[in-house]
């Protein structure tokens, strides 16, 4: 098998394993989903949103819910590798270690994206506007892509500390801020039926975020894990 | 890795290994060479650095200095260094929510073993757990987990075996099973290094003993020469 | 090692003198800006502090890379010292910005790109300290902090860009005219401004030097070396 196929196969294998673990334990997606919904309700009452404000703020609320909920999924995903030290098992395998980063990022990304897809119809009902919009889904793909790759790296980093998973949001949120701003703004403009030219700068920012954070993950994943 | 005189047997050569934690050298310019066919017991107090040494050899820890070389490694030359290592650590490295067979299959795929499913089942059979292969690992006792861990470590037929305190937490029956496994694995083409802070039961079948003290290997001798070194003898008596 | 180097004492005196000089220059020899009045004079130290803070954070990222390449702990002391000093300068920049904002825009806080970016940087580097405090082994702490310092410094431009873009789309009622471009500087003001920048850079180096010595002494103290 040529090295490239081997690399892809390793990513796929880790992804497949994570799906199986998730299917058995159901500790990631359902928890994220319920938490996201709770945030929606909490915001509704905390901010006492009037109907016209709701429509305006739906994009922001969606991203706040996703940003918070995904930290639970990220922590869970890395905790499953820490239990029984399975991460050592991955590191022992004769594979390029960056493939482990890609595999874990991929499963975190897919799980969070699934949560987002389930949230969209719910938001459509709650905020009385159609959010099942292909452009919005594209933006969610871009936003979550960079958010979960940075999140995966920082989750692996924080699990090495004494504070463990508590640390993740503190490290992740300030660094992910530009991504979240870009995601919120472009989602808001898409939902307001603005032309692409109004939000293309945000799309570029999201693409830049993907390149940057995937690159950072490739560069530092092994450094973080080596003892 | 380097090739040297072809007459030398396949061996693993550790030179000048240094690793420090908390301002102290856990390993301090450590030297050790283990040859093919050796079954070496690594003894030393808790905290002497046995685990650190094994984890460095397994490439889980990066040493601060020094190098590890494989000499005259003719067998499966194209597999990478990590592909030659079979490592058994303190923890099982299994996913609690997967079955025994699924866990091993996962590792077989990562090691690019052809027919991963069959390889996984064969290795489960070799540790006599076939009846439990579809049970979740979280339901396994410590002894069963350890047996499955051995299966995982041997899955890809590694030529260098590193076992870290394999007897810890095992009952008499499981320990006897491990003895038998180690005797079986002890073959002329393999290098076996077992860390044990209570090495007594291994002295009957190990070939060499290495004593790790103050970050260095103070003694590395064939097992039948122990009586020539009273301090080592004393130490071993103290570990009973 | 325990003795303070002579050069540092000389440098301390130099820093104090230039700082006093710059202060006198700003207070007595720069004109009072017509629309804003005397409070505009905060600007000289405000921008200089922001500059010094930014410089420190870039240095911290570079020192992080230095650690990862060489694995020598003194790079970690450099990184730590730079972040700590940078945090202080960032705080000065934010507080002086608020002092300026109050009379000019009639509010203590404006979500102006530079001010907001500085505030987020402060949060990032506070997280840096939380990360450090939950790691005990010096080598591991150095390694993980280095990675975080590098990631932090490369996201700062992205943050600044995103907030600026955010601002241009949402014009605010009280328009923050964009800090230093809000008024035109006379040559005299420009000179005072450039001198402030220089003086704050000297102050940064001086404080950093002290902090670095402290980190080194702390390490020697823990290891029991002399």
XYZ file of C-alpha atoms in Angstrom:
693
model
C 0.000 0.000 0.000
C 1.434 3.386 -0.852
C 2.059 5.767 2.025
C -0.739 8.143 1.085
C -3.395 5.411 1.043
C -2.001 4.100 4.267
C -2.307 7.536 5.802
C -5.914 7.880 4.673
C -6.675 4.390 5.915
C -5.351 5.269 9.365
C -7.541 8.368 9.533
C -10.509 6.319 8.409
C -9.779 3.581 10.942
C -9.685 6.034 13.867
C -12.861 7.682 12.617
C -14.599 4.299 12.295
C -13.519 3.346 15.792
C -14.868 6.621 17.201
C -18.225 6.092 15.509
C -18.428 2.638 17.037
C -17.510 3.900 20.505
C -20.063 6.691 20.143
C -22.728 4.273 18.974
C -22.142 2.005 21.963
C -21.719 4.618 24.648
C -23.863 7.437 23.203
C -21.920 9.886 25.318
C -21.075 12.519 22.749
C -23.841 13.538 20.370
C -26.827 13.248 22.760
C -25.029 15.181 25.480
C -24.015 17.922 23.065
C -27.523 18.123 21.674
C -29.280 18.389 25.012
C -26.764 20.926 26.228
C -27.210 23.026 23.088
C -30.982 23.027 23.561
C -30.606 24.027 27.186
C -28.470 26.966 26.141
C -31.169 28.048 23.692
C -33.806 28.012 26.422
C -31.542 29.730 28.898
C -30.768 32.545 26.496
C -34.387 32.966 25.614
C -35.298 33.683 29.206
C -32.109 35.421 30.246
C -32.311 37.893 27.383
C -36.128 38.052 27.205
C -36.064 37.995 23.444
C -38.883 39.628 21.559
C -39.965 37.847 18.340
C -38.316 40.295 15.938
C -35.094 40.254 17.933
C -35.158 36.456 17.931
C -34.910 36.317 14.167
C -32.015 38.737 14.198
C -30.157 36.830 16.903
C -30.828 33.259 15.738
C -27.463 32.958 13.981
C -25.595 34.180 17.042
C -27.465 31.853 19.357
C -26.829 28.902 17.059
C -23.091 29.488 17.222
C -23.012 30.115 20.947
C -24.883 26.844 21.456
C -22.531 24.982 19.098
C -19.404 26.507 20.602
C -20.365 25.563 24.148
C -21.814 22.163 23.335
C -18.874 21.070 21.244
C -16.464 21.512 24.160
C -18.359 18.666 25.848
C -17.995 16.472 22.775
C -14.313 17.327 22.390
C -13.565 16.524 26.005
C -15.530 13.287 25.800
C -13.726 12.248 22.642
C -10.289 12.737 24.180
C -11.352 11.251 27.524
C -12.199 7.989 25.758
C -8.583 7.859 24.587
C -7.308 8.553 28.058
C -9.348 5.867 29.717
C -7.070 2.804 29.922
C -4.472 4.933 28.116
C -5.745 3.941 24.683
C -3.937 6.965 23.317
C -0.672 5.075 23.949
C -2.044 2.310 21.763
C -2.503 4.791 18.937
C 0.949 6.280 19.468
C 2.560 2.835 19.414
C 1.113 2.012 16.014
C 3.536 2.358 13.109
C 1.586 5.195 11.521
C 2.292 8.855 11.017
C 1.064 10.480 14.208
C -0.490 13.422 12.433
C -2.982 10.910 10.994
C -4.201 10.395 14.570
C -4.841 14.124 14.813
C -6.795 14.059 11.558
C -8.782 11.003 12.624
C -9.795 12.501 15.954
C -10.535 15.890 14.366
C -12.638 14.221 11.708
C -14.823 12.396 14.192
C -15.178 15.496 16.384
C -16.085 17.507 13.330
C -18.645 15.002 12.053
C -20.295 14.582 15.464
C -20.574 18.338 16.028
C -21.836 18.817 12.499
C -24.548 16.228 13.091
C -25.599 18.122 16.207
C -25.775 21.313 14.118
C -27.904 19.567 11.489
C -30.353 18.439 14.164
C -30.404 21.922 15.693
C -31.293 23.659 12.425
C -34.928 22.506 12.174
C -35.345 23.111 15.898
C -34.070 26.668 15.511
C -36.316 27.121 12.484
C -39.325 26.367 14.640
C -38.227 28.306 17.704
C -37.123 31.410 15.845
C -39.722 31.252 13.137
C -37.453 31.365 10.115
C -36.238 28.741 7.721
C -32.707 27.858 8.713
C -32.425 24.753 6.537
C -30.432 26.727 4.065
C -27.643 25.188 1.975
C -25.501 28.297 2.223
C -25.848 28.283 5.985
C -24.919 24.600 6.076
C -21.832 25.394 4.011
C -20.854 28.079 6.516
C -21.414 25.647 9.385
C -19.093 23.187 7.637
C -16.379 25.812 7.333
C -16.852 27.176 10.837
C -16.944 23.834 12.592
C -14.038 22.565 10.484
C -11.628 25.084 11.918
C -13.273 25.183 15.345
C -13.063 21.426 15.898
C -9.515 21.093 14.566
C -8.307 23.762 16.986
C -10.541 22.210 19.649
C -9.117 18.724 19.128
C -5.565 20.007 19.503
C -6.375 22.002 22.640
C -8.405 19.139 24.134
C -5.352 16.885 23.782
C -3.277 19.643 25.335
C -5.596 20.260 28.286
C -6.002 16.577 29.109
C -2.265 16.505 29.850
C -2.674 19.013 32.667
C -3.810 18.673 36.260
C -6.927 20.709 35.500
C -7.804 18.179 32.765
C -10.914 18.890 30.743
C -11.874 21.972 32.759
C -9.179 23.885 30.946
C -10.462 23.372 27.404
C -13.027 26.210 27.149
C -10.621 28.677 28.753
C -7.965 27.882 26.163
C -10.281 27.404 23.215
C -12.731 30.310 23.349
C -10.314 33.254 23.184
C -8.286 31.603 20.424
C -11.365 30.596 18.430
C -12.932 34.047 18.694
C -12.115 35.185 15.141
C -13.635 31.960 13.776
C -16.774 32.428 15.829
C -17.142 36.084 14.827
C -16.776 35.136 11.169
C -19.223 32.247 11.508
C -21.846 34.325 13.318
C -21.599 37.245 10.930
C -21.721 35.199 7.752
C -24.609 33.087 9.109
C -26.514 36.237 10.011
C -26.001 37.729 6.554
C -27.016 34.465 4.869
C -30.203 34.306 6.913
C -30.912 37.935 6.040
C -30.687 36.933 2.349
C -27.726 39.183 1.715
C -25.723 38.657 -1.523
C -22.484 36.669 -1.291
C -20.431 39.806 -1.833
C -21.598 41.056 1.580
C -20.062 38.162 3.437
C -17.295 36.864 1.221
C -14.640 38.439 3.444
C -16.024 36.344 6.293
C -15.859 33.228 4.126
C -12.220 33.975 3.369
C -11.591 34.366 7.070
C -13.210 30.993 7.747
C -11.149 29.319 5.025
C -8.016 30.953 6.427
C -9.014 29.622 9.859
C -9.309 26.097 8.492
C -5.894 26.243 6.857
C -4.310 27.835 9.922
C -5.714 25.508 12.557
C -5.298 22.301 10.573
C -1.719 23.397 9.921
C -1.177 24.162 13.594
C -2.580 20.739 14.480
C -0.238 18.981 12.067
C 2.690 20.945 13.389
C 2.110 20.545 17.118
C 0.086 17.383 17.695
C 3.098 15.149 18.182
C 4.895 17.783 20.262
C 1.945 17.940 22.628
C 1.790 14.182 23.065
C 5.435 13.270 23.456
C 6.427 13.068 27.075
C 19.231 2.303 12.889
C 22.540 1.188 11.495
C 24.100 -1.883 9.997
C 27.347 -3.079 11.491
C 29.461 -6.189 11.326
C 27.265 -8.897 9.862
C 28.625 -11.407 12.360
C 26.967 -9.581 15.255
C 23.560 -10.933 16.134
C 20.446 -8.798 15.934
C 20.451 -6.625 18.999
C 19.133 -3.426 20.450
C 21.806 -1.025 21.608
C 20.984 1.794 23.969
C 23.678 4.381 24.431
C 24.003 7.467 26.590
C 20.314 7.693 27.318
C 19.357 10.734 29.408
C 15.921 11.768 30.563
C 15.223 14.260 33.292
C 12.055 15.174 35.121
C 11.720 17.714 37.893
C 15.348 18.769 37.727
C 16.564 15.207 38.224
C 18.061 12.749 35.824
C 15.780 9.721 35.896
C 18.020 8.118 33.331
C 21.611 9.255 33.463
C 23.734 8.255 30.466
C 22.333 4.769 30.534
C 23.975 2.052 28.424
C 22.486 -1.341 27.661
C 22.689 -3.823 24.813
C 20.271 -6.711 24.548
C 20.844 -9.440 22.012
C 18.526 -11.638 20.068
C 17.367 -14.631 22.073
C 17.731 -12.836 25.388
C 14.955 -12.717 27.912
C 16.136 -9.977 30.187
C 14.542 -9.023 33.490
C 14.904 -5.363 34.377
C 14.950 -4.903 38.132
C 15.136 -1.805 40.280
C 13.258 0.071 42.953
C 9.960 1.746 42.233
C 10.740 5.075 40.640
C 14.155 3.948 39.465
C 13.156 4.678 35.879
C 12.185 1.228 34.577
C 8.945 2.503 33.097
C 10.675 5.545 31.631
C 13.258 3.312 29.964
C 10.624 0.994 28.495
C 8.499 3.882 27.294
C 11.495 5.456 25.605
C 12.236 2.142 23.904
C 8.605 1.988 22.797
C 8.998 5.539 21.392
C 6.310 6.878 23.720
C 8.760 9.212 25.431
C 11.361 11.304 23.722
C 14.732 11.078 25.434
C 16.653 14.249 26.202
C 19.845 12.692 24.909
C 21.203 9.437 23.649
C 20.149 6.971 21.016
C 18.658 3.580 20.452
C 19.923 1.519 17.568
C 18.859 -1.752 16.082
C 21.815 -3.736 14.864
C 21.596 -6.318 12.089
C 17.905 -6.317 11.964
C 17.361 -8.569 8.984
C 13.860 -9.658 9.730
C 10.925 -7.638 8.345
C 13.337 -4.910 7.396
C 10.797 -2.693 5.738
C 8.601 -2.335 8.774
C 9.263 0.801 10.798
C 10.805 0.820 14.256
C 7.445 1.058 15.980
C 6.184 -1.884 13.914
C 8.840 -4.087 15.536
C 7.887 -3.194 19.082
C 5.360 -5.067 21.165
C 4.690 -3.048 24.315
C 2.668 -4.011 27.349
C 2.139 -1.076 29.673
C 0.496 -0.515 33.036
C -2.863 0.106 31.442
C -4.728 -2.025 28.962
C -5.081 0.585 26.152
C -8.529 -0.760 25.328
C -11.793 1.056 24.732
C -14.257 -0.019 27.410
C -17.216 0.379 25.082
C -15.864 -1.998 22.457
C -15.733 -5.779 22.593
C -12.497 -7.717 22.849
C -12.655 -8.625 19.167
C -13.436 -5.062 18.104
C -10.562 -3.678 20.128
C -8.056 -6.093 18.644
C -9.460 -5.638 15.161
C -8.944 -1.888 15.574
C -5.292 -2.400 16.474
C -4.832 -4.955 13.689
C -6.062 -2.358 11.189
C -3.734 0.293 12.609
C -0.797 -2.098 12.220
C -1.906 -2.768 8.616
C -2.195 -6.483 9.265
C -3.861 -8.245 6.326
C -7.107 -10.049 7.226
C -7.432 -8.004 10.378
C -10.501 -9.839 11.613
C -8.904 -13.272 11.423
C -5.673 -12.012 12.944
C -7.641 -10.512 15.825
C -9.560 -13.713 16.455
C -6.446 -15.861 16.220
C -4.680 -13.736 18.790
C -7.689 -13.876 21.102
C -7.565 -17.623 20.805
C -3.862 -17.651 21.656
C -4.661 -16.135 25.047
C -7.640 -18.459 25.517
C -10.323 -15.805 25.543
C -12.290 -16.969 22.500
C -15.390 -17.495 24.625
C -15.362 -13.843 25.616
C -14.474 -12.253 22.327
C -17.819 -10.541 21.893
C -18.000 -9.215 25.451
C -17.328 -5.575 26.201
C -13.871 -5.027 27.608
C -15.358 -3.127 30.566
C -16.764 -6.441 31.851
C -13.319 -8.097 31.912
C -11.434 -8.843 35.125
C -7.902 -7.530 35.563
C -6.481 -10.936 34.655
C -8.539 -11.173 31.478
C -7.633 -7.625 30.506
C -3.981 -8.461 30.984
C -4.293 -11.537 28.772
C -6.015 -9.497 26.115
C -3.291 -6.875 26.443
C -0.709 -9.545 25.756
C -2.674 -10.521 22.668
C -2.626 -6.881 21.590
C 1.105 -6.544 22.166
C 1.798 -9.670 20.078
C -0.761 -9.033 17.356
C 1.735 -7.865 14.743
C 4.434 -10.446 15.621
C 6.956 -7.936 16.908
C 10.597 -8.937 17.274
C 11.178 -6.770 20.353
C 8.908 -7.270 23.354
C 8.756 -4.755 26.171
C 6.641 -5.794 29.162
C 6.248 -3.342 32.016
C 5.334 -4.981 35.350
C 3.155 -7.615 33.675
C 2.499 -9.482 36.935
C 0.943 -6.563 38.780
C -2.593 -7.299 39.912
C -2.656 -10.862 38.629
C -3.834 -13.782 40.761
C -1.852 -17.017 40.939
C -3.603 -18.609 37.977
C -3.200 -15.606 35.731
C 0.439 -15.275 36.774
C 1.086 -18.902 35.867
C -0.524 -18.273 32.510
C 1.795 -15.311 31.972
C 4.819 -17.474 32.896
C 3.802 -19.948 30.223
C 3.296 -17.170 27.675
C 6.732 -15.721 28.354
C 8.407 -19.138 28.084
C 6.630 -19.622 24.768
C 7.649 -16.237 23.439
C 11.243 -16.787 24.400
C 12.601 -17.739 21.012
C 15.967 -17.269 19.378
C 14.768 -14.500 17.059
C 13.198 -12.326 19.728
C 14.396 -9.753 22.200
C 12.392 -9.670 25.406
C 12.761 -7.099 28.160
C 10.520 -7.394 31.199
C 10.499 -4.786 33.961
C 9.640 -6.239 37.357
C 10.193 -4.879 40.815
C 9.583 -8.395 42.177
C 11.493 -10.540 39.714
C 11.648 -13.787 41.738
C 9.294 -15.915 39.702
C 11.064 -14.999 36.455
C 14.529 -16.022 37.592
C 13.850 -19.636 36.608
C 13.330 -18.884 32.927
C 14.979 -15.514 32.191
C 18.415 -15.524 30.556
C 19.724 -12.175 31.805
C 19.161 -9.697 34.548
C 19.739 -5.951 34.384
C 19.731 -3.784 37.488
C 18.689 -0.170 37.091
C 20.072 2.026 39.865
C 20.484 5.805 40.009
C 19.641 6.168 36.343
C 22.233 3.660 35.144
C 22.405 -0.070 34.505
C 24.750 -1.133 37.271
C 24.732 -4.849 36.407
C 23.795 -6.660 33.231
C 24.679 -10.326 33.582
C 23.484 -13.820 32.659
C 21.087 -15.118 35.245
C 23.399 -17.965 36.361
C 26.060 -15.466 37.442
C 23.890 -13.768 40.051
C 25.721 -15.587 42.816
C 28.938 -13.785 41.783
C 27.426 -10.468 42.785
C 26.508 -10.427 46.463
C 24.974 -6.961 46.314
C 22.588 -8.027 43.556
C 21.812 -11.211 45.437
C 21.055 -9.170 48.542
C 18.876 -6.852 46.558
C 16.899 -9.716 45.030
C 16.423 -11.286 48.445
C 14.976 -7.958 49.606
C 12.374 -7.943 46.850
C 10.600 -11.121 47.878
C 24.234 34.950 39.825
C 22.631 36.157 43.037
C 24.243 39.566 42.612
C 22.415 41.941 40.379
C 24.493 42.587 37.252
C 25.953 46.105 37.110
C 24.707 46.558 33.593
C 21.148 46.018 34.798
C 21.518 48.755 37.419
C 22.784 51.108 34.745
C 19.863 50.096 32.587
C 17.409 50.710 35.446
C 18.685 54.246 35.875
C 18.575 54.853 32.133
C 14.983 53.592 32.018
C 13.887 55.806 34.908
C 15.537 58.887 33.401
C 14.149 58.396 29.924
C 10.701 57.686 31.354
C 10.769 60.908 33.379
C 12.097 62.757 30.350
C 9.307 61.457 28.146
C 6.731 62.364 30.790
C 8.071 65.909 31.066
C 8.166 66.204 27.309
C 4.541 65.150 27.016
C 3.309 67.273 29.897
C 5.151 70.497 29.169
C 6.317 70.528 25.586
C 3.497 69.091 23.548
C 0.546 71.264 22.515
C -2.897 70.671 23.982
C -5.125 69.161 21.305
C -7.955 71.571 20.430
C -11.019 69.327 20.459
C -10.046 66.744 23.060
C -8.116 68.882 25.500
C -5.389 67.683 27.867
C -6.743 64.135 28.082
C -5.420 63.565 24.570
C -1.976 63.369 26.160
C -2.861 59.914 27.453
C -2.519 58.829 23.869
C 1.282 58.879 23.908
C 1.609 56.302 26.634
C -1.523 54.417 25.602
C -0.265 53.516 22.151
C 3.253 52.952 23.459
C 2.009 50.496 26.068
C -0.035 48.644 23.459
C 3.041 48.503 21.248
C 5.233 47.168 24.070
C 2.613 44.559 24.984
C 2.376 43.365 21.406
C 6.147 43.211 21.107
C 6.307 41.135 24.289
C 3.731 38.640 23.032
C 5.539 38.207 19.742
C 8.748 37.650 21.704
C 6.951 35.063 23.862
C 5.863 33.153 20.750
C 9.371 33.310 19.299
C 10.854 32.109 22.599
C 8.311 29.263 22.570
C 9.646 28.218 19.181
C 13.139 28.570 20.617
C 12.254 26.146 23.382
C 10.709 23.572 21.071
C 13.778 23.641 18.856
C 16.517 23.665 21.489
C 14.699 22.146 24.516
C 16.641 24.469 26.789
C 14.610 25.663 29.755
C 15.928 29.210 29.624
C 13.772 29.753 26.531
C 10.792 28.928 28.718
C 11.868 31.616 31.200
C 12.100 34.081 28.322
C 8.627 33.128 27.138
C 7.107 33.304 30.622
C 8.763 36.641 31.413
C 7.682 38.140 28.109
C 4.064 37.077 28.624
C 3.961 38.391 32.161
C 5.457 41.764 31.246
C 3.248 41.861 28.148
C 0.162 41.356 30.294
C 1.080 44.379 32.407
C 1.573 46.554 29.344
C -1.687 45.287 27.886
C -3.438 46.255 31.089
C -1.867 49.722 30.977
C -3.036 50.076 27.376
C -6.584 49.063 28.274
C -6.810 51.279 31.364
C -5.330 54.300 29.630
C -7.667 53.667 26.705
C -10.575 53.750 29.123
C -9.360 56.982 30.685
C -9.244 58.468 27.237
C -12.608 57.071 26.179
C -14.503 58.440 29.178
C -14.313 62.201 28.393
C -14.070 61.827 24.606
C -16.809 59.278 23.915
C -18.541 59.598 27.249
C -18.184 55.923 28.056
C -15.507 53.845 29.750
C -15.510 51.160 27.152
C -15.857 51.167 23.379
C -15.744 48.019 21.273
C -13.046 49.544 19.161
C -10.884 47.023 17.239
C -7.581 47.825 18.893
C -8.996 47.990 22.393
C -11.021 44.812 21.903
C -8.092 42.931 20.400
C -5.930 43.987 23.331
C -8.605 42.785 25.762
C -8.842 39.410 24.023
C -5.071 39.128 24.037
C -5.166 39.688 27.792
C -7.677 36.851 28.104
C -5.554 34.549 25.940
C -2.502 35.216 28.062
C -4.419 34.840 31.303
C -5.349 31.401 29.952
C -1.616 30.907 29.366
C -1.038 31.360 33.095
C -3.863 29.027 34.027
C -2.307 26.451 31.714
C 1.091 26.897 33.344
C -0.281 26.666 36.845
C -1.856 23.285 36.121
C 1.417 21.753 34.953
C 4.098 20.704 37.405
C 6.949 19.081 35.525
C 9.134 21.952 34.276
C 9.865 20.286 30.932
C 6.251 19.457 30.217
C 5.148 22.911 31.324
C 7.728 24.492 29.053
C 6.704 22.328 26.095
C 2.937 22.800 26.333
C 3.210 26.512 27.194
C 5.485 27.005 24.205
C 2.902 25.453 21.897
C 0.171 27.624 23.378
C 2.275 30.800 23.137
C 2.954 30.117 19.464
C -0.679 29.391 18.603
C -1.708 32.511 20.522
C 0.579 34.847 18.684
C -0.438 33.565 15.263
C -4.148 33.989 15.998
C -3.780 37.617 17.114
C -3.727 39.043 13.552
C -6.789 36.953 12.729
C -8.576 38.324 15.784
C -7.646 41.893 14.929
C -8.760 41.454 11.341
C -12.075 39.888 12.347
C -12.912 42.603 14.853
C -11.988 45.350 12.418
C -14.178 43.747 9.771
C -16.954 43.437 12.331
C -16.664 47.149 13.097
C -16.764 48.289 9.480
C -20.023 46.425 9.026
C -21.588 47.753 12.220
C -21.036 51.488 12.355
C -21.456 52.621 15.951
C -23.234 55.742 17.175
C -20.260 57.021 19.086
C -17.743 56.561 16.323
C -14.359 55.635 17.706
C -12.382 57.523 15.127
C -9.728 54.832 15.207
C -7.332 55.839 17.982
C -4.312 57.600 16.590
C -5.829 58.553 13.244
C -8.590 60.556 14.937
C -6.604 63.719 14.902
C -3.685 64.947 12.871
C -0.404 65.180 14.673
C 1.818 68.199 14.521
C 5.538 67.468 14.033
C 6.014 68.218 17.715
C 3.385 65.631 18.681
C 4.846 63.098 16.307
C 8.259 63.565 17.846
C 6.891 63.081 21.362
C 4.998 60.016 20.165
C 8.056 58.376 18.642
C 10.066 59.146 21.768
C 7.352 57.512 23.913
C 7.475 54.414 21.759
C 11.223 54.221 22.244
C 11.002 54.823 25.988
C 8.362 52.147 26.456
C 10.467 49.709 24.508
C 13.338 50.434 26.897
C 10.966 50.006 29.859
C 9.801 46.703 28.408
C 13.341 45.395 28.074
C 14.186 46.527 31.607
C 11.151 44.906 33.232
C 11.643 41.813 31.131
C 15.248 41.559 32.250
C 14.192 41.696 35.909
C 11.471 39.102 35.379
C 13.848 36.808 33.545
C 16.339 36.991 36.417
C 13.522 36.134 38.806
C 12.528 33.091 36.732
C 16.130 31.935 36.641
C 16.616 32.443 40.399
C 13.365 30.645 41.090
C 14.545 27.681 39.065
C 17.931 27.591 40.774
C 16.192 27.840 44.112
C 13.999 24.862 43.347
C 16.806 22.724 42.043
C 19.083 23.731 44.900
C 21.811 24.888 42.538
C 23.746 28.080 43.094
